[in-house]
PDB file of N, CA and C in Angstrom:
ATOM      1  N   MET A   1       0.830  -1.188   0.000  1.00  0.00           N
ATOM      2  CA  MET A   1       0.000   0.000   0.000  1.00  0.00           C
ATOM      3  C   MET A   1       0.878   1.257   0.000  1.00  0.00           C
ATOM      4  N   ASP A   2       1.943   1.217   0.790  1.00  0.00           N
ATOM      5  CA  ASP A   2       2.839   2.374   0.836  1.00  0.00           C
ATOM      6  C   ASP A   2       3.471   2.662  -0.518  1.00  0.00           C
ATOM      7  N   ASN A   3       3.678   1.627  -1.301  1.00  0.00           N
ATOM      8  CA  ASN A   3       4.327   1.792  -2.601  1.00  0.00           C
ATOM      9  C   ASN A   3       3.373   2.258  -3.694  1.00  0.00           C
ATOM     10  N   ASN A   4       2.095   2.358  -3.389  1.00  0.00           N
ATOM     11  CA  ASN A   4       1.102   2.738  -4.387  1.00  0.00           C
ATOM     12  C   ASN A   4       0.266   3.927  -3.945  1.00  0.00           C
ATOM     13  N   ILE A   5       0.894   4.873  -3.275  1.00  0.00           N
ATOM     14  CA  ILE A   5       0.168   6.050  -2.790  1.00  0.00           C
ATOM     15  C   ILE A   5      -0.392   6.859  -3.957  1.00  0.00           C
ATOM     16  N   GLU A   6       0.428   7.068  -5.003  1.00  0.00           N
ATOM     17  CA  GLU A   6      -0.001   7.902  -6.129  1.00  0.00           C
ATOM     18  C   GLU A   6      -1.109   7.247  -6.943  1.00  0.00           C
ATOM     19  N   ASP A   7      -1.093   5.937  -7.023  1.00  0.00           N
ATOM     20  CA  ASP A   7      -2.107   5.200  -7.775  1.00  0.00           C
ATOM     21  C   ASP A   7      -2.627   4.066  -6.894  1.00  0.00           C
ATOM     22  N   PRO A   8      -3.527   4.389  -5.963  1.00  0.00           N
ATOM     23  CA  PRO A   8      -3.970   3.420  -4.955  1.00  0.00           C
ATOM     24  C   PRO A   8      -4.597   2.162  -5.550  1.00  0.00           C
ATOM     25  N   LEU A   9      -4.340   1.058  -4.883  1.00  0.00           N
ATOM     26  CA  LEU A   9      -4.922  -0.225  -5.262  1.00  0.00           C
ATOM     27  C   LEU A   9      -6.314  -0.348  -4.653  1.00  0.00           C
ATOM     28  N   SER A  10      -7.183  -1.052  -5.343  1.00  0.00           N
ATOM     29  CA  SER A  10      -8.505  -1.324  -4.798  1.00  0.00           C
ATOM     30  C   SER A  10      -8.404  -2.463  -3.781  1.00  0.00           C
ATOM     31  N   PRO A  11      -9.393  -2.604  -2.899  1.00  0.00           N
ATOM     32  CA  PRO A  11      -9.384  -3.739  -1.976  1.00  0.00           C
ATOM     33  C   PRO A  11      -9.314  -5.084  -2.715  1.00  0.00           C
ATOM     34  N   ASP A  12      -9.951  -5.184  -3.878  1.00  0.00           N
ATOM     35  CA  ASP A  12      -9.880  -6.417  -4.659  1.00  0.00           C
ATOM     36  C   ASP A  12      -8.452  -6.711  -5.105  1.00  0.00           C
ATOM     37  N   GLU A  13      -7.755  -5.677  -5.568  1.00  0.00           N
ATOM     38  CA  GLU A  13      -6.365  -5.860  -6.005  1.00  0.00           C
ATOM     39  C   GLU A  13      -5.461  -6.250  -4.838  1.00  0.00           C
ATOM     40  N   ILE A  14      -5.672  -5.621  -3.695  1.00  0.00           N
ATOM     41  CA  ILE A  14      -4.865  -5.948  -2.515  1.00  0.00           C
ATOM     42  C   ILE A  14      -5.112  -7.382  -2.089  1.00  0.00           C
ATOM     43  N   SER A  15      -6.372  -7.792  -2.070  1.00  0.00           N
ATOM     44  CA  SER A  15      -6.692  -9.155  -1.640  1.00  0.00           C
ATOM     45  C   SER A  15      -6.086 -10.189  -2.585  1.00  0.00           C
ATOM     46  N   GLN A  16      -6.053  -9.900  -3.882  1.00  0.00           N
ATOM     47  CA  GLN A  16      -5.421 -10.813  -4.839  1.00  0.00           C
ATOM     48  C   GLN A  16      -3.922 -10.912  -4.588  1.00  0.00           C
ATOM     49  N   ILE A  17      -3.284  -9.787  -4.286  1.00  0.00           N
ATOM     50  CA  ILE A  17      -1.842  -9.780  -4.039  1.00  0.00           C
ATOM     51  C   ILE A  17      -1.487 -10.597  -2.803  1.00  0.00           C
ATOM     52  N   VAL A  18      -2.273 -10.460  -1.744  1.00  0.00           N
ATOM     53  CA  VAL A  18      -1.962 -11.173  -0.503  1.00  0.00           C
ATOM     54  C   VAL A  18      -2.583 -12.567  -0.444  1.00  0.00           C
ATOM     55  N   GLY A  19      -3.414 -12.895  -1.400  1.00  0.00           N
ATOM     56  CA  GLY A  19      -3.942 -14.255  -1.487  1.00  0.00           C
ATOM     57  C   GLY A  19      -5.094 -14.579  -0.564  1.00  0.00           C
ATOM     58  N   VAL A  20      -5.923 -13.573  -0.270  1.00  0.00           N
ATOM     59  CA  VAL A  20      -7.128 -13.805   0.533  1.00  0.00           C
ATOM     60  C   VAL A  20      -8.305 -13.176  -0.187  1.00  0.00           C
ATOM     61  N   SER A  21      -9.506 -13.525   0.242  1.00  0.00           N
ATOM     62  CA  SER A  21     -10.684 -12.899  -0.348  1.00  0.00           C
ATOM     63  C   SER A  21     -10.780 -11.452   0.131  1.00  0.00           C
ATOM     64  N   THR A  22     -11.549 -10.663  -0.589  1.00  0.00           N
ATOM     65  CA  THR A  22     -11.743  -9.267  -0.194  1.00  0.00           C
ATOM     66  C   THR A  22     -12.386  -9.193   1.184  1.00  0.00           C
ATOM     67  N   ARG A  23     -13.351 -10.044   1.430  1.00  0.00           N
ATOM     68  CA  ARG A  23     -14.020 -10.062   2.740  1.00  0.00           C
ATOM     69  C   ARG A  23     -13.053 -10.440   3.854  1.00  0.00           C
ATOM     70  N   GLN A  24     -12.185 -11.431   3.590  1.00  0.00           N
ATOM     71  CA  GLN A  24     -11.195 -11.827   4.596  1.00  0.00           C
ATOM     72  C   GLN A  24     -10.211 -10.679   4.864  1.00  0.00           C
ATOM     73  N   LEU A  25      -9.820  -9.961   3.820  1.00  0.00           N
ATOM     74  CA  LEU A  25      -8.953  -8.800   3.980  1.00  0.00           C
ATOM     75  C   LEU A  25      -9.616  -7.766   4.894  1.00  0.00           C
ATOM     76  N   GLU A  26     -10.901  -7.519   4.665  1.00  0.00           N
ATOM     77  CA  GLU A  26     -11.637  -6.566   5.498  1.00  0.00           C
ATOM     78  C   GLU A  26     -11.700  -7.028   6.949  1.00  0.00           C
ATOM     79  N   ARG A  27     -11.924  -8.320   7.151  1.00  0.00           N
ATOM     80  CA  ARG A  27     -11.966  -8.862   8.518  1.00  0.00           C
ATOM     81  C   ARG A  27     -10.614  -8.717   9.208  1.00  0.00           C
ATOM     82  N   LEU A  28      -9.526  -9.009   8.480  1.00  0.00           N
ATOM     83  CA  LEU A  28      -8.193  -8.909   9.057  1.00  0.00           C
ATOM     84  C   LEU A  28      -7.847  -7.451   9.414  1.00  0.00           C
ATOM     85  N   PHE A  29      -8.206  -6.547   8.545  1.00  0.00           N
ATOM     86  CA  PHE A  29      -7.977  -5.134   8.852  1.00  0.00           C
ATOM     87  C   PHE A  29      -8.778  -4.715  10.074  1.00  0.00           C
ATOM     88  N   ALA A  30     -10.026  -5.123  10.135  1.00  0.00           N
ATOM     89  CA  ALA A  30     -10.863  -4.767  11.281  1.00  0.00           C
ATOM     90  C   ALA A  30     -10.263  -5.321  12.576  1.00  0.00           C
ATOM     91  N   LYS A  31      -9.774  -6.539  12.517  1.00  0.00           N
ATOM     92  CA  LYS A  31      -9.228  -7.190  13.702  1.00  0.00           C
ATOM     93  C   LYS A  31      -7.918  -6.556  14.164  1.00  0.00           C
ATOM     94  N   TYR A  32      -6.992  -6.317  13.230  1.00  0.00           N
ATOM     95  CA  TYR A  32      -5.650  -5.868  13.608  1.00  0.00           C
ATOM     96  C   TYR A  32      -5.431  -4.360  13.519  1.00  0.00           C
ATOM     97  N   ALA A  33      -6.172  -3.674  12.680  1.00  0.00           N
ATOM     98  CA  ALA A  33      -5.983  -2.229  12.538  1.00  0.00           C
ATOM     99  C   ALA A  33      -7.176  -1.444  13.073  1.00  0.00           C
ATOM    100  N   GLY A  34      -8.307  -2.114  13.234  1.00  0.00           N
ATOM    101  CA  GLY A  34      -9.493  -1.452  13.749  1.00  0.00           C
ATOM    102  C   GLY A  34     -10.205  -0.576  12.729  1.00  0.00           C
ATOM    103  N   ILE A  35      -9.791  -0.640  11.474  1.00  0.00           N
ATOM    104  CA  ILE A  35     -10.402   0.150  10.401  1.00  0.00           C
ATOM    105  C   ILE A  35     -10.436  -0.681   9.126  1.00  0.00           C
ATOM    106  N   SER A  36     -11.166  -0.194   8.142  1.00  0.00           N
ATOM    107  CA  SER A  36     -11.257  -0.899   6.860  1.00  0.00           C
ATOM    108  C   SER A  36     -10.008  -0.635   6.029  1.00  0.00           C
ATOM    109  N   PRO A  37      -9.746  -1.481   5.031  1.00  0.00           N
ATOM    110  CA  PRO A  37      -8.608  -1.234   4.137  1.00  0.00           C
ATOM    111  C   PRO A  37      -8.699   0.128   3.440  1.00  0.00           C
ATOM    112  N   LYS A  38      -9.898   0.511   3.009  1.00  0.00           N
ATOM    113  CA  LYS A  38     -10.060   1.808   2.339  1.00  0.00           C
ATOM    114  C   LYS A  38      -9.722   2.967   3.273  1.00  0.00           C
ATOM    115  N   ARG A  39     -10.168   2.881   4.501  1.00  0.00           N
ATOM    116  CA  ARG A  39      -9.892   3.943   5.471  1.00  0.00           C
ATOM    117  C   ARG A  39      -8.399   3.988   5.804  1.00  0.00           C
ATOM    118  N   HIS A  40      -7.782   2.815   5.909  1.00  0.00           N
ATOM    119  CA  HIS A  40      -6.342   2.761   6.165  1.00  0.00           C
ATOM    120  C   HIS A  40      -5.571   3.398   5.009  1.00  0.00           C
ATOM    121  N   TYR A  41      -5.984   3.076   3.795  1.00  0.00           N
ATOM    122  CA  TYR A  41      -5.343   3.652   2.617  1.00  0.00           C
ATOM    123  C   TYR A  41      -5.514   5.168   2.609  1.00  0.00           C
ATOM    124  N   LEU A  42      -6.687   5.655   2.936  1.00  0.00           N
ATOM    125  CA  LEU A  42      -6.928   7.089   2.996  1.00  0.00           C
ATOM    126  C   LEU A  42      -6.018   7.732   4.035  1.00  0.00           C
ATOM    127  N   ARG A  43      -5.872   7.091   5.183  1.00  0.00           N
ATOM    128  CA  ARG A  43      -4.998   7.614   6.238  1.00  0.00           C
ATOM    129  C   ARG A  43      -3.553   7.696   5.745  1.00  0.00           C
ATOM    130  N   LEU A  44      -3.086   6.644   5.069  1.00  0.00           N
ATOM    131  CA  LEU A  44      -1.726   6.665   4.522  1.00  0.00           C
ATOM    132  C   LEU A  44      -1.533   7.807   3.545  1.00  0.00           C
ATOM    133  N   ARG A  45      -2.519   7.989   2.670  1.00  0.00           N
ATOM    134  CA  ARG A  45      -2.437   9.037   1.652  1.00  0.00           C
ATOM    135  C   ARG A  45      -2.451  10.429   2.286  1.00  0.00           C
ATOM    136  N   LEU A  46      -3.279  10.615   3.302  1.00  0.00           N
ATOM    137  CA  LEU A  46      -3.331  11.909   3.977  1.00  0.00           C
ATOM    138  C   LEU A  46      -2.058  12.175   4.779  1.00  0.00           C
ATOM    139  N   GLU A  47      -1.494  11.150   5.397  1.00  0.00           N
ATOM    140  CA  GLU A  47      -0.233  11.325   6.121  1.00  0.00           C
ATOM    141  C   GLU A  47       0.883  11.707   5.162  1.00  0.00           C
ATOM    142  N   LYS A  48       0.917  11.056   4.004  1.00  0.00           N
ATOM    143  CA  LYS A  48       1.909  11.394   2.978  1.00  0.00           C
ATOM    144  C   LYS A  48       1.699  12.827   2.499  1.00  0.00           C
ATOM    145  N   ALA A  49       0.447  13.207   2.286  1.00  0.00           N
ATOM    146  CA  ALA A  49       0.135  14.569   1.851  1.00  0.00           C
ATOM    147  C   ALA A  49       0.621  15.577   2.891  1.00  0.00           C
ATOM    148  N   ARG A  50       0.379  15.290   4.123  1.00  0.00           N
ATOM    149  CA  ARG A  50       0.796  16.207   5.191  1.00  0.00           C
ATOM    150  C   ARG A  50       2.310  16.366   5.208  1.00  0.00           C
ATOM    151  N   ASP A  51       3.010  15.248   5.057  1.00  0.00           N
ATOM    152  CA  ASP A  51       4.474  15.306   4.997  1.00  0.00           C
ATOM    153  C   ASP A  51       4.936  16.171   3.824  1.00  0.00           C
ATOM    154  N   LEU A  52       4.336  15.962   2.661  1.00  0.00           N
ATOM    155  CA  LEU A  52       4.726  16.731   1.485  1.00  0.00           C
ATOM    156  C   LEU A  52       4.430  18.217   1.659  1.00  0.00           C
ATOM    157  N   LEU A  53       3.290  18.539   2.219  1.00  0.00           N
ATOM    158  CA  LEU A  53       2.934  19.945   2.426  1.00  0.00           C
ATOM    159  C   LEU A  53       3.893  20.626   3.391  1.00  0.00           C
ATOM    160  N   ARG A  54       4.334  19.896   4.383  1.00  0.00           N
ATOM    161  CA  ARG A  54       5.183  20.483   5.418  1.00  0.00           C
ATOM    162  C   ARG A  54       6.667  20.461   5.055  1.00  0.00           C
ATOM    163  N   GLN A  55       7.074  19.537   4.183  1.00  0.00           N
ATOM    164  CA  GLN A  55       8.506  19.362   3.943  1.00  0.00           C
ATOM    165  C   GLN A  55       8.953  19.754   2.543  1.00  0.00           C
ATOM    166  N   THR A  56       8.028  20.157   1.684  1.00  0.00           N
ATOM    167  CA  THR A  56       8.387  20.541   0.323  1.00  0.00           C
ATOM    168  C   THR A  56       7.704  21.860  -0.021  1.00  0.00           C
ATOM    169  N   ASP A  57       8.025  22.352  -1.184  1.00  0.00           N
ATOM    170  CA  ASP A  57       7.368  23.552  -1.693  1.00  0.00           C
ATOM    171  C   ASP A  57       6.293  23.199  -2.710  1.00  0.00           C
ATOM    172  N   PHE A  58       5.834  21.948  -2.728  1.00  0.00           N
ATOM    173  CA  PHE A  58       4.799  21.520  -3.671  1.00  0.00           C
ATOM    174  C   PHE A  58       3.509  22.299  -3.427  1.00  0.00           C
ATOM    175  N   SER A  59       2.800  22.569  -4.496  1.00  0.00           N
ATOM    176  CA  SER A  59       1.489  23.192  -4.361  1.00  0.00           C
ATOM    177  C   SER A  59       0.493  22.158  -3.833  1.00  0.00           C
ATOM    178  N   VAL A  60      -0.622  22.643  -3.342  1.00  0.00           N
ATOM    179  CA  VAL A  60      -1.675  21.744  -2.860  1.00  0.00           C
ATOM    180  C   VAL A  60      -2.135  20.835  -4.000  1.00  0.00           C
ATOM    181  N   THR A  61      -2.232  21.368  -5.196  1.00  0.00           N
ATOM    182  CA  THR A  61      -2.649  20.566  -6.350  1.00  0.00           C
ATOM    183  C   THR A  61      -1.639  19.467  -6.635  1.00  0.00           C
ATOM    184  N   ASP A  62      -0.338  19.784  -6.588  1.00  0.00           N
ATOM    185  CA  ASP A  62       0.697  18.775  -6.821  1.00  0.00           C
ATOM    186  C   ASP A  62       0.648  17.682  -5.757  1.00  0.00           C
ATOM    187  N   VAL A  63       0.439  18.068  -4.518  1.00  0.00           N
ATOM    188  CA  VAL A  63       0.345  17.100  -3.426  1.00  0.00           C
ATOM    189  C   VAL A  63      -0.885  16.221  -3.616  1.00  0.00           C
ATOM    190  N   CYS A  64      -1.981  16.839  -4.001  1.00  0.00           N
ATOM    191  CA  CYS A  64      -3.224  16.107  -4.251  1.00  0.00           C
ATOM    192  C   CYS A  64      -2.985  14.991  -5.265  1.00  0.00           C
ATOM    193  N   VAL A  65      -2.366  15.327  -6.372  1.00  0.00           N
ATOM    194  CA  VAL A  65      -2.100  14.344  -7.430  1.00  0.00           C
ATOM    195  C   VAL A  65      -1.081  13.307  -6.952  1.00  0.00           C
ATOM    196  N   ALA A  66      -0.029  13.754  -6.272  1.00  0.00           N
ATOM    197  CA  ALA A  66       1.023  12.842  -5.813  1.00  0.00           C
ATOM    198  C   ALA A  66       0.510  11.815  -4.813  1.00  0.00           C
ATOM    199  N   CYS A  67      -0.585  12.139  -4.150  1.00  0.00           N
ATOM    200  CA  CYS A  67      -1.137  11.231  -3.137  1.00  0.00           C
ATOM    201  C   CYS A  67      -2.363  10.474  -3.629  1.00  0.00           C
ATOM    202  N   GLY A  68      -2.601  10.504  -4.936  1.00  0.00           N
ATOM    203  CA  GLY A  68      -3.627   9.660  -5.531  1.00  0.00           C
ATOM    204  C   GLY A  68      -5.045  10.169  -5.470  1.00  0.00           C
ATOM    205  N   PHE A  69      -5.229  11.431  -5.148  1.00  0.00           N
ATOM    206  CA  PHE A  69      -6.576  11.987  -5.130  1.00  0.00           C
ATOM    207  C   PHE A  69      -6.933  12.467  -6.531  1.00  0.00           C
ATOM    208  N   LYS A  70      -8.112  12.137  -6.980  1.00  0.00           N
ATOM    209  CA  LYS A  70      -8.567  12.520  -8.320  1.00  0.00           C
ATOM    210  C   LYS A  70      -9.244  13.876  -8.319  1.00  0.00           C
ATOM    211  N   SER A  71      -9.624  14.357  -7.143  1.00  0.00           N
ATOM    212  CA  SER A  71     -10.365  15.604  -7.015  1.00  0.00           C
ATOM    213  C   SER A  71      -9.736  16.459  -5.922  1.00  0.00           C
ATOM    214  N   LEU A  72      -9.433  17.701  -6.238  1.00  0.00           N
ATOM    215  CA  LEU A  72      -8.889  18.620  -5.248  1.00  0.00           C
ATOM    216  C   LEU A  72      -9.904  18.872  -4.136  1.00  0.00           C
ATOM    217  N   SER A  73     -11.182  18.908  -4.498  1.00  0.00           N
ATOM    218  CA  SER A  73     -12.244  19.116  -3.517  1.00  0.00           C
ATOM    219  C   SER A  73     -12.289  17.966  -2.513  1.00  0.00           C
ATOM    220  N   HIS A  74     -12.242  16.741  -3.012  1.00  0.00           N
ATOM    221  CA  HIS A  74     -12.267  15.569  -2.125  1.00  0.00           C
ATOM    222  C   HIS A  74     -11.030  15.556  -1.223  1.00  0.00           C
ATOM    223  N   PHE A  75      -9.877  15.866  -1.802  1.00  0.00           N
ATOM    224  CA  PHE A  75      -8.644  15.923  -1.022  1.00  0.00           C
ATOM    225  C   PHE A  75      -8.767  16.955   0.102  1.00  0.00           C
ATOM    226  N   SER A  76      -9.200  18.155  -0.234  1.00  0.00           N
ATOM    227  CA  SER A  76      -9.309  19.225   0.762  1.00  0.00           C
ATOM    228  C   SER A  76     -10.293  18.878   1.871  1.00  0.00           C
ATOM    229  N   LYS A  77     -11.438  18.312   1.511  1.00  0.00           N
ATOM    230  CA  LYS A  77     -12.435  17.930   2.520  1.00  0.00           C
ATOM    231  C   LYS A  77     -11.907  16.821   3.422  1.00  0.00           C
ATOM    232  N   SER A  78     -11.251  15.835   2.828  1.00  0.00           N
ATOM    233  CA  SER A  78     -10.690  14.723   3.606  1.00  0.00           C
ATOM    234  C   SER A  78      -9.587  15.217   4.541  1.00  0.00           C
ATOM    235  N   TYR A  79      -8.738  16.090   4.036  1.00  0.00           N
ATOM    236  CA  TYR A  79      -7.632  16.633   4.826  1.00  0.00           C
ATOM    237  C   TYR A  79      -8.172  17.436   6.016  1.00  0.00           C
ATOM    238  N   ARG A  80      -9.141  18.296   5.746  1.00  0.00           N
ATOM    239  CA  ARG A  80      -9.733  19.105   6.815  1.00  0.00           C
ATOM    240  C   ARG A  80     -10.427  18.215   7.857  1.00  0.00           C
ATOM    241  N   ALA A  81     -11.111  17.169   7.410  1.00  0.00           N
ATOM    242  CA  ALA A  81     -11.782  16.268   8.346  1.00  0.00           C
ATOM    243  C   ALA A  81     -10.771  15.539   9.234  1.00  0.00           C
ATOM    244  N   ALA A  82      -9.634  15.200   8.669  1.00  0.00           N
ATOM    245  CA  ALA A  82      -8.627  14.462   9.426  1.00  0.00           C
ATOM    246  C   ALA A  82      -7.817  15.346  10.362  1.00  0.00           C
ATOM    247  N   TYR A  83      -7.451  16.544   9.908  1.00  0.00           N
ATOM    248  CA  TYR A  83      -6.509  17.373  10.650  1.00  0.00           C
ATOM    249  C   TYR A  83      -7.079  18.679  11.183  1.00  0.00           C
ATOM    250  N   GLY A  84      -8.297  19.021  10.803  1.00  0.00           N
ATOM    251  CA  GLY A  84      -8.915  20.228  11.326  1.00  0.00           C
ATOM    252  C   GLY A  84      -8.410  21.519  10.711  1.00  0.00           C
ATOM    253  N   ILE A  85      -7.723  21.426   9.593  1.00  0.00           N
ATOM    254  CA  ILE A  85      -7.185  22.599   8.909  1.00  0.00           C
ATOM    255  C   ILE A  85      -7.133  22.279   7.413  1.00  0.00           C
ATOM    256  N   SER A  86      -7.308  23.295   6.592  1.00  0.00           N
ATOM    257  CA  SER A  86      -7.244  23.042   5.154  1.00  0.00           C
ATOM    258  C   SER A  86      -5.789  22.801   4.750  1.00  0.00           C
ATOM    259  N   PRO A  87      -5.563  22.018   3.705  1.00  0.00           N
ATOM    260  CA  PRO A  87      -4.191  21.732   3.292  1.00  0.00           C
ATOM    261  C   PRO A  87      -3.420  22.985   2.899  1.00  0.00           C
ATOM    262  N   GLY A  88      -4.096  23.988   2.372  1.00  0.00           N
ATOM    263  CA  GLY A  88      -3.425  25.215   1.973  1.00  0.00           C
ATOM    264  C   GLY A  88      -2.888  26.025   3.143  1.00  0.00           C
ATOM    265  N   LEU A  89      -3.445  25.814   4.324  1.00  0.00           N
ATOM    266  CA  LEU A  89      -3.009  26.547   5.516  1.00  0.00           C
ATOM    267  C   LEU A  89      -2.039  25.753   6.376  1.00  0.00           C
ATOM    268  N   ASP A  90      -1.887  24.479   6.105  1.00  0.00           N
ATOM    269  CA  ASP A  90      -1.034  23.620   6.927  1.00  0.00           C
ATOM    270  C   ASP A  90       0.389  23.638   6.381  1.00  0.00           C
ATOM    271  N   GLY A  91       1.109  24.674   6.746  1.00  0.00           N
ATOM    272  CA  GLY A  91       2.475  24.825   6.254  1.00  0.00           C
ATOM    273  C   GLY A  91       3.525  24.238   7.165  1.00  0.00           C
ATOM    274  N   GLY A  92       3.110  23.549   8.211  1.00  0.00           N
ATOM    275  CA  GLY A  92       4.072  22.881   9.067  1.00  0.00           C
ATOM    276  C   GLY A  92       4.282  23.537  10.417  1.00  0.00           C
ATOM    277  N   THR A  93       3.685  24.690  10.649  1.00  0.00           N
ATOM    278  CA  THR A  93       3.910  25.351  11.928  1.00  0.00           C
ATOM    279  C   THR A  93       2.968  24.826  13.011  1.00  0.00           C
ATOM    280  N   ALA A  94       1.797  24.389  12.620  1.00  0.00           N
ATOM    281  CA  ALA A  94       0.831  23.901  13.605  1.00  0.00           C
ATOM    282  C   ALA A  94       1.181  22.481  14.029  1.00  0.00           C
ATOM    283  N   LYS A  95       0.975  22.164  15.268  1.00  0.00           N
ATOM    284  CA  LYS A  95       1.207  20.810  15.780  1.00  0.00           C
ATOM    285  C   LYS A  95      -0.144  20.141  15.970  1.00  0.00           C
ATOM    286  N   LEU A  96      -0.676  19.622  14.871  1.00  0.00           N
ATOM    287  CA  LEU A  96      -2.008  18.998  14.904  1.00  0.00           C
ATOM    288  C   LEU A  96      -1.853  17.493  14.884  1.00  0.00           C
ATOM    289  N   VAL A  97      -2.824  16.816  15.429  1.00  0.00           N
ATOM    290  CA  VAL A  97      -2.821  15.359  15.437  1.00  0.00           C
ATOM    291  C   VAL A  97      -4.011  14.840  14.660  1.00  0.00           C
ATOM    292  N   TRP A  98      -3.925  13.628  14.237  1.00  0.00           N
ATOM    293  CA  TRP A  98      -4.993  12.958  13.511  1.00  0.00           C
ATOM    294  C   TRP A  98      -6.238  12.934  14.377  1.00  0.00           C
ATOM    295  N   LYS A  99      -7.335  13.470  13.868  1.00  0.00           N
ATOM    296  CA  LYS A  99      -8.589  13.498  14.611  1.00  0.00           C
ATOM    297  C   LYS A  99      -9.437  12.267  14.334  1.00  0.00           C
ATOM    298  N   GLY A 100      -9.063  11.516  13.313  1.00  0.00           N
ATOM    299  CA  GLY A 100      -9.817  10.316  12.988  1.00  0.00           C
ATOM    300  C   GLY A 100     -11.156  10.582  12.381  1.00  0.00           C
ATOM    301  N   GLY A 101     -11.378  11.779  11.854  1.00  0.00           N
ATOM    302  CA  GLY A 101     -12.668  12.132  11.285  1.00  0.00           C
ATOM    303  C   GLY A 101     -12.908  11.546   9.921  1.00  0.00           C
ATOM    304  N   VAL A 102     -11.947  10.851   9.374  1.00  0.00           N
ATOM    305  CA  VAL A 102     -12.094  10.281   8.034  1.00  0.00           C
ATOM    306  C   VAL A 102     -12.113   8.788   8.146  1.00  0.00           C
TER     307      VAL A 102
END
């Protein structure tokens, strides 16, 4: 999953790679991570986006694309729900934590 941030894999693709059914993958994620594979993937993508916003001079649009979001609107809403601040304002000075809103 970490290697496919820019072009995320579907739960079906992940389950084929690891050799389990999609439902079994969902059960394993629920048991060991406490969240669904899709939500985990979203968290990874948002964490990567946050790192890029804070550690590079990339634009919000470039970060959006680099983290596999197809829509700037969806990216911004997801980012704000997770961190409580819009990606355009999160330049690295604030010490925010994951709110789990996504």
